[in-house]
Short mmCIF file of C-alpha atoms in Angstrom, two decimals:
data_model
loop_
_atom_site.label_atom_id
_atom_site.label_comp_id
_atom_site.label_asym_id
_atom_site.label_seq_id
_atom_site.Cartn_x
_atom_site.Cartn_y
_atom_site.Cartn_z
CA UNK A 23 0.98 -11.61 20.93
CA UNK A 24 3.31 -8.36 21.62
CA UNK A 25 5.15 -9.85 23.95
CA UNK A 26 8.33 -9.50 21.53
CA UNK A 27 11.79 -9.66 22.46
CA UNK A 28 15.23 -10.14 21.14
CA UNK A 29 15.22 -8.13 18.08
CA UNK A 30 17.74 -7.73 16.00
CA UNK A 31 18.14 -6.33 12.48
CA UNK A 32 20.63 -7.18 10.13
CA UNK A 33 21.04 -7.30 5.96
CA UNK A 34 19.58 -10.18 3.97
CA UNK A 35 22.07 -11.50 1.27
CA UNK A 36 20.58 -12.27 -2.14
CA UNK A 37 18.21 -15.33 -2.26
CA UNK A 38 16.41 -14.40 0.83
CA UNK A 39 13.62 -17.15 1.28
CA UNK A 40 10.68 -14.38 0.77
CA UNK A 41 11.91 -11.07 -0.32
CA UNK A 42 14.05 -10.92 -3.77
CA UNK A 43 15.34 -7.55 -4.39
CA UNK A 44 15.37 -7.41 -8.14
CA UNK A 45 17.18 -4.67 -10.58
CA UNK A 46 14.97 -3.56 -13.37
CA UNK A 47 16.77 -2.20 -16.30
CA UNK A 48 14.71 -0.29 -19.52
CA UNK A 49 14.89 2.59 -21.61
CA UNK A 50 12.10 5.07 -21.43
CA UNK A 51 12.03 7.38 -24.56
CA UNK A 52 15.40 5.84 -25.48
CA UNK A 53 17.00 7.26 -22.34
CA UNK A 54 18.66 4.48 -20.36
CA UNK A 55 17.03 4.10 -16.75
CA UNK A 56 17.15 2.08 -13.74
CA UNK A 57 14.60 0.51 -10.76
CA UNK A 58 15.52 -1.43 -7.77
CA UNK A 59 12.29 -3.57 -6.06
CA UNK A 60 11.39 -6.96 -4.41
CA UNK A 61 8.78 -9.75 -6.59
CA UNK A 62 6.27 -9.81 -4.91
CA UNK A 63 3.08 -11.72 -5.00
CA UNK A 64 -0.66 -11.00 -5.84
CA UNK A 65 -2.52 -10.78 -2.73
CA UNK A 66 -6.60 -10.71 -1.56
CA UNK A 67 -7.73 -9.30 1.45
CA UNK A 68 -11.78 -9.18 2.54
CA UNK A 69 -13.71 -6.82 4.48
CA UNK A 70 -15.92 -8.86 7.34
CA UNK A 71 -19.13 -7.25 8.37
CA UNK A 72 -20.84 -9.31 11.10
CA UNK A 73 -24.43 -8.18 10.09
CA UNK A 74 -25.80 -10.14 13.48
CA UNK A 75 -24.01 -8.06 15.44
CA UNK A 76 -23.39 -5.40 13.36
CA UNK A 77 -19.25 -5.35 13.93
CA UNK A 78 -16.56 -5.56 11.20
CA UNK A 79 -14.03 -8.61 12.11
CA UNK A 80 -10.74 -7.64 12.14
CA UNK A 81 -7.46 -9.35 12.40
CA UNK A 82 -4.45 -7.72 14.56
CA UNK A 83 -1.11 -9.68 14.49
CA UNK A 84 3.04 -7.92 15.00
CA UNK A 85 4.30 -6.73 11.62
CA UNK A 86 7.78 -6.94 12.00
CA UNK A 87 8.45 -4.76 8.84
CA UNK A 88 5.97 -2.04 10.36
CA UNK A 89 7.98 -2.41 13.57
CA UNK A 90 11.05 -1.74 11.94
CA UNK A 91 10.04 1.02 8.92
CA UNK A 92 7.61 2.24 11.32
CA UNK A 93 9.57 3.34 14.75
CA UNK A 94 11.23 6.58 15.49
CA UNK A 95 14.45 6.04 17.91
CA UNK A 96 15.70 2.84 16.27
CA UNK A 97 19.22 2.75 17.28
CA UNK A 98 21.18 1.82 14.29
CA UNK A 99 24.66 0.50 14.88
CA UNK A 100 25.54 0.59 11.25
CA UNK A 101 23.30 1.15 8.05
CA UNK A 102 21.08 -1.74 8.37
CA UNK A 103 21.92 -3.31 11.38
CA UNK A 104 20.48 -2.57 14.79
CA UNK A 105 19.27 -4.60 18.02
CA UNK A 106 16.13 -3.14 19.21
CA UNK A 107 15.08 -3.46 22.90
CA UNK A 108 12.21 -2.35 24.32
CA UNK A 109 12.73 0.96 24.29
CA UNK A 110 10.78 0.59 20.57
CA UNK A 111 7.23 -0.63 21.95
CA UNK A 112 6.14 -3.98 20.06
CA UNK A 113 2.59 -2.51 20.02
CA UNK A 114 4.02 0.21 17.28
CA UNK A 115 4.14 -2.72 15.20
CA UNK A 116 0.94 -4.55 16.13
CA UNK A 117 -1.64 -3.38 13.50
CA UNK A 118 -5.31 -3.53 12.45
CA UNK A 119 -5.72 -5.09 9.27
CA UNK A 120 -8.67 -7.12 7.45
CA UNK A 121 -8.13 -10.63 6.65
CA UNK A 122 -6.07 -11.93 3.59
CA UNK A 123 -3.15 -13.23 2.10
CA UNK A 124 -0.98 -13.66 -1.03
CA UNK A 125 -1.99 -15.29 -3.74
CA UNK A 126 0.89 -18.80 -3.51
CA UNK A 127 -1.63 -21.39 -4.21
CA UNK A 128 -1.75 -22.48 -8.01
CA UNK A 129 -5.18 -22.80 -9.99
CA UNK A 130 -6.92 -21.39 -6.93
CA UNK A 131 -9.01 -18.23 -8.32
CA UNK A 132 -8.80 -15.05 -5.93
CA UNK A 133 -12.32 -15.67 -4.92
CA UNK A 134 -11.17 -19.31 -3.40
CA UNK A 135 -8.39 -17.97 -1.84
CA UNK A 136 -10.06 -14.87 0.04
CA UNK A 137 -12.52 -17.58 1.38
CA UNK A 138 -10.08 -19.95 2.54
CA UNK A 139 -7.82 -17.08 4.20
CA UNK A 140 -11.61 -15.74 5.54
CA UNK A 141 -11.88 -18.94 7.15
CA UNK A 142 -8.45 -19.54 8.51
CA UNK A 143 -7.77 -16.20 10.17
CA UNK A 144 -11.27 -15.24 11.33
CA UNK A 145 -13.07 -18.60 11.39
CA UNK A 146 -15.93 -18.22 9.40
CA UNK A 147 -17.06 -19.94 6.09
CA UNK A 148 -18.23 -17.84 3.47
CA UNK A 149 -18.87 -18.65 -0.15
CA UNK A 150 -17.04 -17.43 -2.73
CA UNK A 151 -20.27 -15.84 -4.29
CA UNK A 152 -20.92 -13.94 -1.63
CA UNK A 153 -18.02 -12.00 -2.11
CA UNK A 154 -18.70 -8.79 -3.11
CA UNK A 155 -15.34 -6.70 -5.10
CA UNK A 156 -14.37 -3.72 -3.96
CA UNK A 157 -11.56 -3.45 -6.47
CA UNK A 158 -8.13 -3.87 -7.32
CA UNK A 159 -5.33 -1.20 -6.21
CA UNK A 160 -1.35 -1.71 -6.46
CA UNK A 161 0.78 -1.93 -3.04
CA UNK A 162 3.75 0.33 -2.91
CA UNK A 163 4.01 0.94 -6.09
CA UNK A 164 7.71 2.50 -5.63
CA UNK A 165 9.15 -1.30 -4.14
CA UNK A 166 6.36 -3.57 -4.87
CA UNK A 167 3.30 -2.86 -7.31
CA UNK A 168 1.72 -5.95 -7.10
CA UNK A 169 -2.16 -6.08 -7.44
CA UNK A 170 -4.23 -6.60 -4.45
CA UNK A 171 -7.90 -7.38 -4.67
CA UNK A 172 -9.98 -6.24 -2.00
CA UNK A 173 -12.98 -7.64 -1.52
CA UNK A 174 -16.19 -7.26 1.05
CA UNK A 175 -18.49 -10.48 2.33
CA UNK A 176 -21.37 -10.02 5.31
CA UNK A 177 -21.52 -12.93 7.99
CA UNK A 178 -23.69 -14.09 10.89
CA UNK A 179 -22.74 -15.63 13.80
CA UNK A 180 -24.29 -19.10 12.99
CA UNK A 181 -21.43 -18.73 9.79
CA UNK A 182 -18.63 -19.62 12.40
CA UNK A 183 -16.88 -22.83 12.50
CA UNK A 184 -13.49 -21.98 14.75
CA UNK A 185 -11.35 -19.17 16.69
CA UNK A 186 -9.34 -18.65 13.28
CA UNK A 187 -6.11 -17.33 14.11
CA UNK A 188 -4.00 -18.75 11.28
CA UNK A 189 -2.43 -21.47 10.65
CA UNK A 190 0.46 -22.71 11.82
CA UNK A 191 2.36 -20.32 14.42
CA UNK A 192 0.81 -16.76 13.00
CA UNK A 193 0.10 -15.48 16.14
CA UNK A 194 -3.05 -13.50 14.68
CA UNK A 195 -5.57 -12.27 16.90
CA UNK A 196 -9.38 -12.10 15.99
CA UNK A 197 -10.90 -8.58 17.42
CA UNK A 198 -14.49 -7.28 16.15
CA UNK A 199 -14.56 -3.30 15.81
CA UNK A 200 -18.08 -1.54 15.88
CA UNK A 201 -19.15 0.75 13.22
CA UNK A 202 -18.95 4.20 15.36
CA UNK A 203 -15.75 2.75 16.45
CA UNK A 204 -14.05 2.30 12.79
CA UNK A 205 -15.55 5.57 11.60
CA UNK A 206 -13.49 7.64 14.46
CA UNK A 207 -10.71 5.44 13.21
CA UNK A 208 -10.54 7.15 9.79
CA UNK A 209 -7.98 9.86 10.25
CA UNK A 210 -6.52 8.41 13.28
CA UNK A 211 -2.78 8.80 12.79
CA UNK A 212 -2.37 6.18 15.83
CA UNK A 213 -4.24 3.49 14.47
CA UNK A 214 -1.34 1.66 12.74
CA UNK A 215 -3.39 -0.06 9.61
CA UNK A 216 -2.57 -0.66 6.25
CA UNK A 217 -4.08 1.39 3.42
CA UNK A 218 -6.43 -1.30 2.51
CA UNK A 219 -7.79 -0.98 5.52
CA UNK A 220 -9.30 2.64 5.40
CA UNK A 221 -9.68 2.57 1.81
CA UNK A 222 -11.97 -0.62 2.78
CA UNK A 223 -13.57 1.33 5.77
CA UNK A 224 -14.02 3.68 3.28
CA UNK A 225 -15.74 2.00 0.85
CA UNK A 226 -18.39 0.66 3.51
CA UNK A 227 -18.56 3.99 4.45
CA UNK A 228 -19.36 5.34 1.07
CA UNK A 229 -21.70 1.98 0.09
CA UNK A 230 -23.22 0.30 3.02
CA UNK A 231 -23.60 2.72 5.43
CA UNK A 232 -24.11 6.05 4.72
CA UNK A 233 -22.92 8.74 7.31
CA UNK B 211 6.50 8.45 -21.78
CA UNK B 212 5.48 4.91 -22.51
CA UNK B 213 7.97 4.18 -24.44
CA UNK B 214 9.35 1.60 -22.71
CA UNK B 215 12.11 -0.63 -24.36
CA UNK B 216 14.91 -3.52 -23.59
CA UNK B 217 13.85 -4.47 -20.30
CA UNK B 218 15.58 -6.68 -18.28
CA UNK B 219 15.22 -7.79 -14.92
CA UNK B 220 18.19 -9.98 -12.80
CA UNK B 221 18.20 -10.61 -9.48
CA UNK B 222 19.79 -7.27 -6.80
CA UNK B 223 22.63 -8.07 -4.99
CA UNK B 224 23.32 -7.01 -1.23
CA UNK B 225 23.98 -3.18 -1.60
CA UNK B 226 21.42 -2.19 -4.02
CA UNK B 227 21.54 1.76 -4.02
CA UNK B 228 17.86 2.56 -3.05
CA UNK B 229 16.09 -0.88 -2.02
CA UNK B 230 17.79 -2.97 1.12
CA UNK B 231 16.86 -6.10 1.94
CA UNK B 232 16.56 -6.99 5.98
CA UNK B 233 16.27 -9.64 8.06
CA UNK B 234 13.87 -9.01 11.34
CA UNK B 235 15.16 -11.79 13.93
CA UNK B 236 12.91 -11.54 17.29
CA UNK B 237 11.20 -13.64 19.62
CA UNK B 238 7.34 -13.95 20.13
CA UNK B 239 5.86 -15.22 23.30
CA UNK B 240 9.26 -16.56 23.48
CA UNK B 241 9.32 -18.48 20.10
CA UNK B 242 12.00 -17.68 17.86
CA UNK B 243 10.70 -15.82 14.37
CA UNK B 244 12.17 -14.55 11.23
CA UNK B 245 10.62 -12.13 8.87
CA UNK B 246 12.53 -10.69 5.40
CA UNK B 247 11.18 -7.12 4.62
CA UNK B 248 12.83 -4.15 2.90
CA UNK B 249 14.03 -0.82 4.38
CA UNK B 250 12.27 2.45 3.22
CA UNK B 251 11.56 5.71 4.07
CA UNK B 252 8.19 7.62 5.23
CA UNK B 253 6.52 9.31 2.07
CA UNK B 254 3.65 11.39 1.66
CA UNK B 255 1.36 12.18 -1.20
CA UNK B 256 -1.24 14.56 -1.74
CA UNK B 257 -4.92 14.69 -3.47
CA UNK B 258 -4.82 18.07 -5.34
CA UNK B 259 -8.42 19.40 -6.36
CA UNK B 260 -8.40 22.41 -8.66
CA UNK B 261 -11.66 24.14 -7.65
CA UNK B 262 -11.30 26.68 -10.43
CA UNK B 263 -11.75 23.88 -12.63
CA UNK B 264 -13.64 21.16 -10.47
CA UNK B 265 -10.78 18.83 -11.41
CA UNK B 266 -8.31 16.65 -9.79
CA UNK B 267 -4.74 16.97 -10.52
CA UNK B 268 -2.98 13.72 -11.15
CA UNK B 269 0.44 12.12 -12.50
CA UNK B 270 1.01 9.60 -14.62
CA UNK B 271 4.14 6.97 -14.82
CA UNK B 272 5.71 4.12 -16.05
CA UNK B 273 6.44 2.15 -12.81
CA UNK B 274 9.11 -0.42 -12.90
CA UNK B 275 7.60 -2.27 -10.09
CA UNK B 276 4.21 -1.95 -11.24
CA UNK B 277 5.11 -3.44 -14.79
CA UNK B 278 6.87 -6.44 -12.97
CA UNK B 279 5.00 -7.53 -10.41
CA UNK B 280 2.08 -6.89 -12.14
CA UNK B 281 2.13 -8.11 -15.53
CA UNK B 282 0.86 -11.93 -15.96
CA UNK B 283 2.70 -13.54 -18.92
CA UNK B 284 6.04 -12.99 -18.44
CA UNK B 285 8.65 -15.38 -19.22
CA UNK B 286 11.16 -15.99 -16.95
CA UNK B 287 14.09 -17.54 -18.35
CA UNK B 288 15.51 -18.84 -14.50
CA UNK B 289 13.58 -17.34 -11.34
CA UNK B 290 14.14 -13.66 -11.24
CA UNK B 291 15.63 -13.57 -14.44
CA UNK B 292 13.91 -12.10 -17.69
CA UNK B 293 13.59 -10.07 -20.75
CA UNK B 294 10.18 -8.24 -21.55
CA UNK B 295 9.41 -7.14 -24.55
CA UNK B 296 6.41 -5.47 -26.42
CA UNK B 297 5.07 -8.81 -25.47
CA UNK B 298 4.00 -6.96 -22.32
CA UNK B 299 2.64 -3.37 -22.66
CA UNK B 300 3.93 -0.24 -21.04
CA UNK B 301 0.77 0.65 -20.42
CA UNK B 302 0.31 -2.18 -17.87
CA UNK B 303 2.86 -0.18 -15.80
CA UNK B 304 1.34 3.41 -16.15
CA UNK B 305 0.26 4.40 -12.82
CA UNK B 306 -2.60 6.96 -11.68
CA UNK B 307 -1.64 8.44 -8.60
CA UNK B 308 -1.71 11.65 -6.65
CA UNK B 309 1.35 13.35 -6.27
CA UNK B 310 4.07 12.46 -3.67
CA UNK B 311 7.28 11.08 -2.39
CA UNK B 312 9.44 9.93 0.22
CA UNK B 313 11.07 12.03 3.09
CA UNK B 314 14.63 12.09 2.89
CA UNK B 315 15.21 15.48 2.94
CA UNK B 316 16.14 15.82 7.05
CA UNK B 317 15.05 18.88 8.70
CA UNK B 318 11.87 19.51 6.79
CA UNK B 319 8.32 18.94 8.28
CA UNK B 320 5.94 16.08 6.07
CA UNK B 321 3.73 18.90 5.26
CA UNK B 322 6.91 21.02 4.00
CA UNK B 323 7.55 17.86 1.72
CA UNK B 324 4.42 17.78 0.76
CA UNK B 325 4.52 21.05 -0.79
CA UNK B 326 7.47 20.72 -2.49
CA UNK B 327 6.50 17.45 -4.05
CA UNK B 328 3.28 19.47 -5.25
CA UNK B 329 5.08 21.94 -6.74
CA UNK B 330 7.82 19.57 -8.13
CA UNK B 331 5.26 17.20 -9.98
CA UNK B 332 2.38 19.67 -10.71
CA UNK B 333 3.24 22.86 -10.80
CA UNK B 334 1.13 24.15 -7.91
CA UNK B 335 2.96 26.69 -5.30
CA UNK B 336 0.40 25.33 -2.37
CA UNK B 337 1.16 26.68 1.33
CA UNK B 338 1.80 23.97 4.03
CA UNK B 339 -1.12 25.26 6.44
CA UNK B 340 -3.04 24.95 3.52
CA UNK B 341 -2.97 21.03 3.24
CA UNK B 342 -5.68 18.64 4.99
CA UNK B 343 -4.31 15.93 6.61
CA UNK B 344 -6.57 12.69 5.40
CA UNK B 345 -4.22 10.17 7.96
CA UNK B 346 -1.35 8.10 7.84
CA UNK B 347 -1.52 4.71 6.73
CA UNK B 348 1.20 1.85 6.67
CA UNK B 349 2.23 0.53 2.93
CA UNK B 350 2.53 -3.08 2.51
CA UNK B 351 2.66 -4.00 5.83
CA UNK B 352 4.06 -7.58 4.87
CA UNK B 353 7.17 -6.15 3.46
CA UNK B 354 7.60 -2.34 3.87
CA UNK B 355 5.25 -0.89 6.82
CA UNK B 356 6.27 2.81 6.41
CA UNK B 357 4.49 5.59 7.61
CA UNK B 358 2.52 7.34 4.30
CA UNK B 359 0.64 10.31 5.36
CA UNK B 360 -1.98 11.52 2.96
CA UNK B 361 -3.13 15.00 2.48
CA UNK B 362 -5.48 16.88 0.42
CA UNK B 363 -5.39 20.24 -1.05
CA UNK B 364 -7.50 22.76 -2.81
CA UNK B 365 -5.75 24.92 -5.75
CA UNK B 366 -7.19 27.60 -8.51
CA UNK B 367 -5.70 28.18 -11.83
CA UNK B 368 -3.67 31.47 -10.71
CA UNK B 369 -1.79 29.26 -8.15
CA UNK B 370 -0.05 27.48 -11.14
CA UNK B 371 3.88 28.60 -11.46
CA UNK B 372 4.70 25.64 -13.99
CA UNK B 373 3.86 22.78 -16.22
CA UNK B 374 5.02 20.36 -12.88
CA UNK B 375 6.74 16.64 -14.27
CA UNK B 376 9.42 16.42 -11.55
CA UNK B 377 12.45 16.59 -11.46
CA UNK B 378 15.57 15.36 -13.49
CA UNK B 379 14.36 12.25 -15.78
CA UNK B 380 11.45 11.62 -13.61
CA UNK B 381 8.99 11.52 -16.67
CA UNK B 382 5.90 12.36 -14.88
CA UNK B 383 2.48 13.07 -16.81
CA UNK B 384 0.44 15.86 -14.88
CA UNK B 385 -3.13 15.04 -16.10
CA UNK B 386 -6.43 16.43 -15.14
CA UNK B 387 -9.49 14.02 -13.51
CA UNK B 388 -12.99 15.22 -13.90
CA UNK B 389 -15.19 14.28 -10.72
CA UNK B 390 -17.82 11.90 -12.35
CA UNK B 391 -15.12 10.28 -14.11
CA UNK B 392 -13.17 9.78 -10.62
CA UNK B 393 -15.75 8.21 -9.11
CA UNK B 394 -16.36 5.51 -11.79
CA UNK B 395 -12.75 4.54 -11.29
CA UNK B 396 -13.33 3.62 -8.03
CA UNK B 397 -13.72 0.21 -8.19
CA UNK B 398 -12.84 -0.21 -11.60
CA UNK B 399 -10.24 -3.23 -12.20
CA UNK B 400 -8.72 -1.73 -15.24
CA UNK B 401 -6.95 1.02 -13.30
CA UNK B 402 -3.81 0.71 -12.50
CA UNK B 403 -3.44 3.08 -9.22
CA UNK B 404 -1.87 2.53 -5.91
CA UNK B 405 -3.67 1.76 -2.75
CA UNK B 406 -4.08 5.53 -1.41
CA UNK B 407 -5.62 6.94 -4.43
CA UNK B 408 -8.35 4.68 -4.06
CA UNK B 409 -8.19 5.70 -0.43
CA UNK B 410 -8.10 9.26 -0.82
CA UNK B 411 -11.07 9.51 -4.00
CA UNK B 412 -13.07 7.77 -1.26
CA UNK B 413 -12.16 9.90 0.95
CA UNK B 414 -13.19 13.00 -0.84
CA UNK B 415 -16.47 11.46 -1.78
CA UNK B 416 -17.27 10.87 1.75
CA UNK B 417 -16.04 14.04 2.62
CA UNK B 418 -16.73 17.03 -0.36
CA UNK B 419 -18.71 15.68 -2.24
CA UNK B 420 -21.38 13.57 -0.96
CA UNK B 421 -22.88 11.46 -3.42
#
């Protein structure tokens, strides 16, 4: 899975396939002002707690944008253009995440579409009503801002029907994490995560499992 | 502040002045993959308690990017393309957040940033060995993936030099949290906040103020 090669950067004209930059124009207070960003999508993601064996299941897969945003020593030939060899270690972009996904699938609600992205990435089925919320918070609110609903669901082993890994050719691993093991995580400034992912640590922290 | 008028959004051509589109080109296990992101910079922000007053010190702002991506109900008149009106509220794009920003100011340590972004938005003169590192997460890992590191920081009334709001026409609100009514935000849908002050409230309740 971090066995990457070949990189190169380079711009992305307008009417990239995933990312639109957009230019926001308003007036605030009558003042004329300005905002660049990309549309973005709603997204779910779901803390796993394996209550048989008492691990959270995590997902770890090679962000390319947290290889890129994320690396000191990128060699940059121009502004925005660079080939990066492996000098820049592919496991700087290799995170820890929980499970989840963007919300692309019409008249699905986000409950149906945490459980099917619960069920592709980690294998196991859970229902939508077991999903407990732990709230809503807004991504990057300087590029992005859209809402992402975090929720947490408990499963036993007998609640697995496959390795999960994704669909298609996501390359994402499926690694379980123990509970002393996540706490010493918390404040680790290696452990390359998203902010869900301690603010969902967290939350277990705070709810589930008092210190 | 949230008087927000005549808002348009088109799409950003190649060359926007603060969001760049990239294209990530690399190889994985020796399969050829493509991923669009954006390039940004590391940022920091920084939970202010005043202990004088038992009180956190927030900011408030209209977010382009929140109000956006955000808002169901707008009408686009061709993809990417729209005008919002009072249709959709300003309010939808207010943000809660602790106070930050991004490092582009070369030379200067995160923690040295991180006190002149307190000072800038809130009016706090805070000293850098002074500030409690919380950890570093990555921000939208799909599309961004830049370092944020998150401090905290205790303050008393006499450390105040200013009323704070940033600078230029940044428009930021400095607003006061009381603790109880903190923690019932956690978790509450109707707040419109970015990832790491969920993250960072936990934080402090797992870590000052034990429920």
């Amino acid at each position: 899975m971090d066995n990457i090669t070949n990189v190169t950067v380079k711009p992305l004209d307008r009417g990239g396939k995933f990312v639109t930059p957009i230019r926001v124009d308003y007036e605030q207070d009558g003042k004329a002002k300005f905002w660049e960003a990309v549309r973005v999508s709603k997204s779910v993601s779901c803390v796993i707690f394996n209550v048989s064996r008492r691990k959270f299941v995590c997902v770890r897969q090679f962000r390319p944008a947290v290889y890129v945003n994320g690396a000191d020593g990128i060699a940059w030939s121009e502004p925005d253009v660079a080939n990066i060899g492996p000098e820049i270690s592919a496991k700087s972009g290799v995170t820890w995440e929980f499970c989840g996904g963007i919300c692309d699938k019409p008249g699905l609600s986000l409950e149906q579409i945490c459980v099917e992205e619960v069920l592709e990435e980690t294998g196991y089925a859970v229902k939508a009503e077991s999903l407990v919320k732990i709230g809503t918070s807004r991504c990057h609110v300087g590029v992005a801002g859209e809402a992402q609903t975090v929720y947490y669901v408990e499963v036993t082993d007998d609640m697995r029907r496959g390795p999960g890994g994704g669909i298609d050719e996501e390359m994402i691993d499926v690694v379980e994490l123990g509970v002393d093991e996540a706490k010493s995580m918390l404040g680790d400034d290696t452990v390359v995560a998203p902010t869900d992912f301690f603010w969902g640590l967290s939350w277990f922290f705070l709810n589930k499992n008092q210190a």
